[in-house]
Tab-separated table of C-alpha atoms in Angstrom:
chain	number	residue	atom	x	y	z
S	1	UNK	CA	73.974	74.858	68.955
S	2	UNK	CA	74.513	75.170	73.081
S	3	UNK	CA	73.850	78.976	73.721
S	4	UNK	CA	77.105	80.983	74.201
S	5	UNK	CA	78.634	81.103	77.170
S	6	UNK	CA	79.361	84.934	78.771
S	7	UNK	CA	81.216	85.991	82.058
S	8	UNK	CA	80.209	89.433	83.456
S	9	UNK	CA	82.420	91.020	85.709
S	10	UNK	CA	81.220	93.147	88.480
S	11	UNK	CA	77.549	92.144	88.728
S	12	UNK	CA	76.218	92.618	91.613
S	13	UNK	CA	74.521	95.743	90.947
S	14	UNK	CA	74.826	98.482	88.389
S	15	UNK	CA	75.815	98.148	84.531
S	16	UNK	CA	77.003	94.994	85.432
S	17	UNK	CA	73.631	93.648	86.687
S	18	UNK	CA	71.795	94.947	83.134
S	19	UNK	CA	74.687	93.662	81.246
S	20	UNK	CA	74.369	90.302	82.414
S	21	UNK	CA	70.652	90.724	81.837
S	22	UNK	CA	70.196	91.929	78.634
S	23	UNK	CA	72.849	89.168	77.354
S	24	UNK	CA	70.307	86.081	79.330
S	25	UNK	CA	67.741	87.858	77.637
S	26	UNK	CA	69.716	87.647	73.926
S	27	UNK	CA	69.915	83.233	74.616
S	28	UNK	CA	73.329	83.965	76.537
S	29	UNK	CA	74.382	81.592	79.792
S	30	UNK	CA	75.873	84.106	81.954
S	31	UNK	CA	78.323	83.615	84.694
S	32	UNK	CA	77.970	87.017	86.729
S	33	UNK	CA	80.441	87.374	88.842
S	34	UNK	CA	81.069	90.056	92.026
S	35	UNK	CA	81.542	89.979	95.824
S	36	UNK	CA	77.709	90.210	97.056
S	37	UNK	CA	76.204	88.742	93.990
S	38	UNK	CA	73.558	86.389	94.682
S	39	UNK	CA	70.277	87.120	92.555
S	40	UNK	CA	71.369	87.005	88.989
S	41	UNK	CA	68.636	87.590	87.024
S	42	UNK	CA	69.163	83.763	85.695
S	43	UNK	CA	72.530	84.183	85.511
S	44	UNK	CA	75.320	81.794	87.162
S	45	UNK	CA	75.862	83.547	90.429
S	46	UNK	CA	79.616	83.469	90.753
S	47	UNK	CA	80.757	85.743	94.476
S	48	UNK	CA	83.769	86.524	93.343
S	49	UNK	CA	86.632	89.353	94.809
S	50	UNK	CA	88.257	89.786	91.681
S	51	UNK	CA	91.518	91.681	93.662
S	52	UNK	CA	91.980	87.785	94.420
S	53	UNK	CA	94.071	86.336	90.921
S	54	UNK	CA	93.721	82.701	92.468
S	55	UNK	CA	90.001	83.577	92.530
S	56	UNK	CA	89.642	84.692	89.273
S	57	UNK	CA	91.646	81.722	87.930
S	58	UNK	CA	89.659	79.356	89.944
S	59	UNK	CA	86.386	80.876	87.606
S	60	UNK	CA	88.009	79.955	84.367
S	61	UNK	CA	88.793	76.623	84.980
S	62	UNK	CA	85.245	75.901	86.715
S	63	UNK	CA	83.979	77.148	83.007
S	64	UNK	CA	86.803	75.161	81.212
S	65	UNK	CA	85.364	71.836	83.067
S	66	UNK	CA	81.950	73.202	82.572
S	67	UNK	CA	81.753	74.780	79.444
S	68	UNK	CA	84.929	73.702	77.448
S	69	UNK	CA	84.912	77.442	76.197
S	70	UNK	CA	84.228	80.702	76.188
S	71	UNK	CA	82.201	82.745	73.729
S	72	UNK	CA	82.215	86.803	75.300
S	73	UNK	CA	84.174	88.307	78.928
S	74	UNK	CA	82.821	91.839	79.500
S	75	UNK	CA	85.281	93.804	81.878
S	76	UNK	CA	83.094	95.637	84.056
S	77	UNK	CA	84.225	95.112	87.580
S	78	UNK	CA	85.300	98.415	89.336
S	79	UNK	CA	86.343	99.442	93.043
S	80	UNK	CA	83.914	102.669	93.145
S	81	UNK	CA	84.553	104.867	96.366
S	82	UNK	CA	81.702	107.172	97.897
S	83	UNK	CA	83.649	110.308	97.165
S	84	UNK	CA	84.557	109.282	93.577
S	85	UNK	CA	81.913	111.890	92.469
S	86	UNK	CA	83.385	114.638	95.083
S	87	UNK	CA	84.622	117.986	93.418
S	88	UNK	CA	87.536	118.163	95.663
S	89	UNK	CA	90.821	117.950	94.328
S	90	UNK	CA	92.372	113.938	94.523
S	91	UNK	CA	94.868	115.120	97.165
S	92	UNK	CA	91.973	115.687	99.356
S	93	UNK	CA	89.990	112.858	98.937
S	94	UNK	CA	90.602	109.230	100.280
S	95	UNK	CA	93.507	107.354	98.894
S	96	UNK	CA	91.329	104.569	98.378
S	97	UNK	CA	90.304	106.280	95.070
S	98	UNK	CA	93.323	104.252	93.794
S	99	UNK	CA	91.316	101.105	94.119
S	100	UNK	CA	90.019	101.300	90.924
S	101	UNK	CA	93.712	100.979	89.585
S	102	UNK	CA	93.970	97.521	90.718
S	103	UNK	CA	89.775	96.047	90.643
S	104	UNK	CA	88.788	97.937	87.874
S	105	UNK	CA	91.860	98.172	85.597
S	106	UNK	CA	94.575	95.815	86.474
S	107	UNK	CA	91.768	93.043	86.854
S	108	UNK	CA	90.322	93.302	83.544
S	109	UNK	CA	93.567	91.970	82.571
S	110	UNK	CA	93.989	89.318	84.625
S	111	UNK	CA	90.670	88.121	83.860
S	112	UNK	CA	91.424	88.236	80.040
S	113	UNK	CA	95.204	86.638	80.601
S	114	UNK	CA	92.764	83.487	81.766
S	115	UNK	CA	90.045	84.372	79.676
S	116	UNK	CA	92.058	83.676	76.676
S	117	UNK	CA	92.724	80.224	75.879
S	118	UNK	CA	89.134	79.671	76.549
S	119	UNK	CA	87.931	82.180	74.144
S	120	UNK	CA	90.881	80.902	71.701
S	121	UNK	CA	88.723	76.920	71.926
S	122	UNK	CA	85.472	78.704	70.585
S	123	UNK	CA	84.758	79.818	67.167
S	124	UNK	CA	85.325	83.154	67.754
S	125	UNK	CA	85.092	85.279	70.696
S	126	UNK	CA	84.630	88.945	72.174
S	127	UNK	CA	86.052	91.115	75.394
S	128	UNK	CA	84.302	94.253	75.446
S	129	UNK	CA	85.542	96.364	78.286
S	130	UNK	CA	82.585	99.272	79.690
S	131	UNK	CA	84.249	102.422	79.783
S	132	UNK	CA	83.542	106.453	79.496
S	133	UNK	CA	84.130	109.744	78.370
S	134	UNK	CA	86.622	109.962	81.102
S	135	UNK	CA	88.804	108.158	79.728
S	136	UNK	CA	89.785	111.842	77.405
S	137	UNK	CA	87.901	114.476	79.372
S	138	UNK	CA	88.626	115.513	83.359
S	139	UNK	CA	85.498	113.320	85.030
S	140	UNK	CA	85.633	112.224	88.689
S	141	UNK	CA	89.410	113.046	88.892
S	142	UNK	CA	92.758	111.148	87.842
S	143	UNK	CA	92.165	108.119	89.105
S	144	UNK	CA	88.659	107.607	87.291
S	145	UNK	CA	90.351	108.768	84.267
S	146	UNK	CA	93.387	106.633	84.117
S	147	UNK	CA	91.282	103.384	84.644
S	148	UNK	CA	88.928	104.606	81.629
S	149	UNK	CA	92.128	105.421	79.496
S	150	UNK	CA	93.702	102.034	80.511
S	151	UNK	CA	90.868	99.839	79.586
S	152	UNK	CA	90.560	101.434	76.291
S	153	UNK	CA	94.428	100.981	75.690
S	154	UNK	CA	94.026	97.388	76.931
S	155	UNK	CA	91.011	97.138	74.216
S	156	UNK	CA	93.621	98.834	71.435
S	157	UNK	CA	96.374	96.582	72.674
S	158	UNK	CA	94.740	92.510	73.490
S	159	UNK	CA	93.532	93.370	69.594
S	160	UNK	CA	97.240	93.336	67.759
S	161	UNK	CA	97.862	89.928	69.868
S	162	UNK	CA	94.415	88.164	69.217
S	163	UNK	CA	94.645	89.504	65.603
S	164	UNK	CA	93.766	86.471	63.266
S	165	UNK	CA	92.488	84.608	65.770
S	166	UNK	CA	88.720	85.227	65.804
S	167	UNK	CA	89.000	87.035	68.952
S	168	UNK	CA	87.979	90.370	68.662
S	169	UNK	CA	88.393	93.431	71.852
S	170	UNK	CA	85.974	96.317	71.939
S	171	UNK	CA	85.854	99.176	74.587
S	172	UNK	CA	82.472	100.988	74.984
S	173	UNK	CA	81.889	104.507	76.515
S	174	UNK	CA	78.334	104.049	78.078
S	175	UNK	CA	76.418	107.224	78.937
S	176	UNK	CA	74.691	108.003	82.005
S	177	UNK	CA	72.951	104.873	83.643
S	178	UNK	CA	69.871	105.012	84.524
S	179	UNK	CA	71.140	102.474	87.551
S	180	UNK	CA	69.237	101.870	90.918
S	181	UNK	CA	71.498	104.157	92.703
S	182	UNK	CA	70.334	106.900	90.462
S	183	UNK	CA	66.917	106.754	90.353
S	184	UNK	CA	66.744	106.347	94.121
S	185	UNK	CA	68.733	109.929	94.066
S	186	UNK	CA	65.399	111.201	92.483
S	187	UNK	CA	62.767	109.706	94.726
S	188	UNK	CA	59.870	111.699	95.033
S	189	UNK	CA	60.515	113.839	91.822
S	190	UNK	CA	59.646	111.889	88.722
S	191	UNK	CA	59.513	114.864	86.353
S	192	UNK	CA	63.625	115.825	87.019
S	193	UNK	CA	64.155	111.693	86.568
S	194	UNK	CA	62.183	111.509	83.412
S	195	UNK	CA	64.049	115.011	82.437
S	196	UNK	CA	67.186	112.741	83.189
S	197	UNK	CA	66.634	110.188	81.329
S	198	UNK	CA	66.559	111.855	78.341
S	199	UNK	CA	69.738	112.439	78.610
S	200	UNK	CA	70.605	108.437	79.981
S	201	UNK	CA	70.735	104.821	78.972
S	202	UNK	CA	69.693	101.784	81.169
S	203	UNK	CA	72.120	99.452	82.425
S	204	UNK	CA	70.694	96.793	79.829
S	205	UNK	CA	71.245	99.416	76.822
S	206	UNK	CA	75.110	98.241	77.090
S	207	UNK	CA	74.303	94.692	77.355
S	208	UNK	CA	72.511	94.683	73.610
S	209	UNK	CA	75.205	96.078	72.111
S	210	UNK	CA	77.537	93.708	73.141
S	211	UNK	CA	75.165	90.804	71.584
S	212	UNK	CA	74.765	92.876	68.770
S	213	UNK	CA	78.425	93.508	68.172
S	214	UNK	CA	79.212	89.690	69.041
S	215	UNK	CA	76.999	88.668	66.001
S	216	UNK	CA	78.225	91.189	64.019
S	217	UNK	CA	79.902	89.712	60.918
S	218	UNK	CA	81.861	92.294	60.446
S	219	UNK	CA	83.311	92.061	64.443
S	220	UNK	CA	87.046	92.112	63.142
S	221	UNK	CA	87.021	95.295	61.696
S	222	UNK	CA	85.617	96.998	64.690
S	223	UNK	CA	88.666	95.224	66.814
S	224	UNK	CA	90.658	97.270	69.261
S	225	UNK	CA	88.259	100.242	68.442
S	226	UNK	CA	87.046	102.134	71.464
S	227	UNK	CA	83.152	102.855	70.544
S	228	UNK	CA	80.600	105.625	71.969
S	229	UNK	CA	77.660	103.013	72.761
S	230	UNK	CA	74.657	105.250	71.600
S	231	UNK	CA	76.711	105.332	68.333
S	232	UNK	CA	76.717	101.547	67.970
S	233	UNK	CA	73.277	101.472	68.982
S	234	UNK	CA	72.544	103.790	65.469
S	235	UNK	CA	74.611	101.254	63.307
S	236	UNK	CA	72.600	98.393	64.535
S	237	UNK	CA	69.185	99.899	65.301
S	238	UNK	CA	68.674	99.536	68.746
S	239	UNK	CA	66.569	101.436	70.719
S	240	UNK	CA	66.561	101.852	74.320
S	241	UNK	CA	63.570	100.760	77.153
S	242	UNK	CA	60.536	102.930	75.833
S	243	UNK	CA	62.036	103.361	72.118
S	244	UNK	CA	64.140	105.979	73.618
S	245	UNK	CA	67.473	107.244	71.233
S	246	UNK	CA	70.289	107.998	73.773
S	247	UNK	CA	72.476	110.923	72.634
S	248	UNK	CA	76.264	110.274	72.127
S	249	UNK	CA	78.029	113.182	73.857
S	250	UNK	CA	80.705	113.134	71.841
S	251	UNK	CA	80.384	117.150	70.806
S	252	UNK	CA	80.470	117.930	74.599
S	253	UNK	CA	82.804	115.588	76.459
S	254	UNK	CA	85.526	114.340	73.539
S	255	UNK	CA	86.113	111.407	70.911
S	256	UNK	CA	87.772	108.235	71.565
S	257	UNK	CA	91.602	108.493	71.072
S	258	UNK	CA	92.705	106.069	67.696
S	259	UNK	CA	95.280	103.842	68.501
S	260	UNK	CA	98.422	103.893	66.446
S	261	UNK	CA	99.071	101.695	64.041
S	262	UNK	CA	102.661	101.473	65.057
S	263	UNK	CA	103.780	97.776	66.757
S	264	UNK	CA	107.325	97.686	68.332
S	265	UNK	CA	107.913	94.447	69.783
């Protein structure tokens, strides 16, 4: 069989970047897509603004003439401001923290509204959207929080329509990433990074748990779910660069929210 096909959103850099990674890695073609994205790791280098819909559109029909289908679209593009991580109050930081309303949360669905028909043409397929903690604890302010809470919704929600159709939605909570941001923060003191990433996951980490969860045969039960990613990594025995474990911080920062079962239409 052709290797699956896979669109990563948001790319460039980040969770994105090990994401698309990991899943080139797993026998994936990747289309990894974001507005400076140029080395891919082997991936299909896609710049991409996805606040543009036409853009974004324009992607899934250059994979419809390519590809024919879709196997996997991980949601993982996000506007992130400099002050997200401020402690000030959201009154009193940059109204620009909004952005992550519209690239972040609004286009995950847009790029599963086109995503759709092309995952529908494959056997089955997967959207796993990367989320966090914040989407049921205070973290980085309202803003932060409403996009996490809105992507798992969106996860809960795409699930009732798709059910029966082989199409499965899954958001995951990833940890703290061990991303090249971060470990730049501790240059120079490699004893409080390898202290921190105890306590972290690599941007890749994600990346095999999607694959995992893809091949799972058992995908359709876990539908809609939103799942702590060092908890899936237990249930499918993945370990982490170095054999590391990450911890699930469930105890300290909350546990996913289950959907209802209740469907008014």
């Amino acid at each position: 069989m052709e290797n699956p096909v896979a669109v990563v959103t948001g790319a460039s850099r980040g969770a994105g970047r090990g994401i698309a990674a990991a899943l080139i890695a797993s026998g994936w073609q990747v289309y990894a897509t974001g507005r400076t994205v140029t080395d891919a790791d082997g991936a299909i280098a896609v710049p991409l603004d996805h606040s543009d819909d036409a853009a974004v559109g324009a992607l899934f029909d250059r994979i419809a003439d390519e590809r024919g289908r879709l196997d996997l679209l991980v949601n993982n593009a996000a506007a992130v401001h400099d002050e997200l991580t401020s402690p000030k109050p959201f009154w009193e930081k940059s109204i620009a923290l909004a952005d992550v309303l519209d690239v972040g949360l609004r286009s995950a669905y847009i790029a599963s509204w086109y995503a759709a028909p092309l995952l529908l043409a494959a056997d089955k397929g997967l959207i796993a959207f990367t989320s966090s903690p914040g989407s049921v604890c205070y973290m980085h302010g309202p803003a932060y929080g409403a996009q996490k809470a809105g992507l798992d919704k969106l996860a809960a929600d795409m699930a009732v329509d798709f059910r029966g159709t082989g199409v499965a939605t899954v958001s995951i909570w990833m940890g703290i990433l061990l991303t090249e941001k971060l470990r730049a923060a501790f240059s120079g003191h490699p004893e409080a990074l390898a202290k921190t990433a105890e306590h972290a996951e690599t941007p890749e980490f994600t990346g095999y748990l999607i694959n995992a969860l893809y091949h799972d045969p058992e995908l359709a039960a876990v539908s809609g779910r939103t799942v702590i990613g060092a908890e899936l990594a237990h249930r499918y025995g993945i370990t982490d660069e170095g054999g590391r474990v990450p911890p699930s911080h469930r105890d300290m920062l909350g546990a996913p929210r289950e959907p209802s079962a209740v469907e008014v239409r």
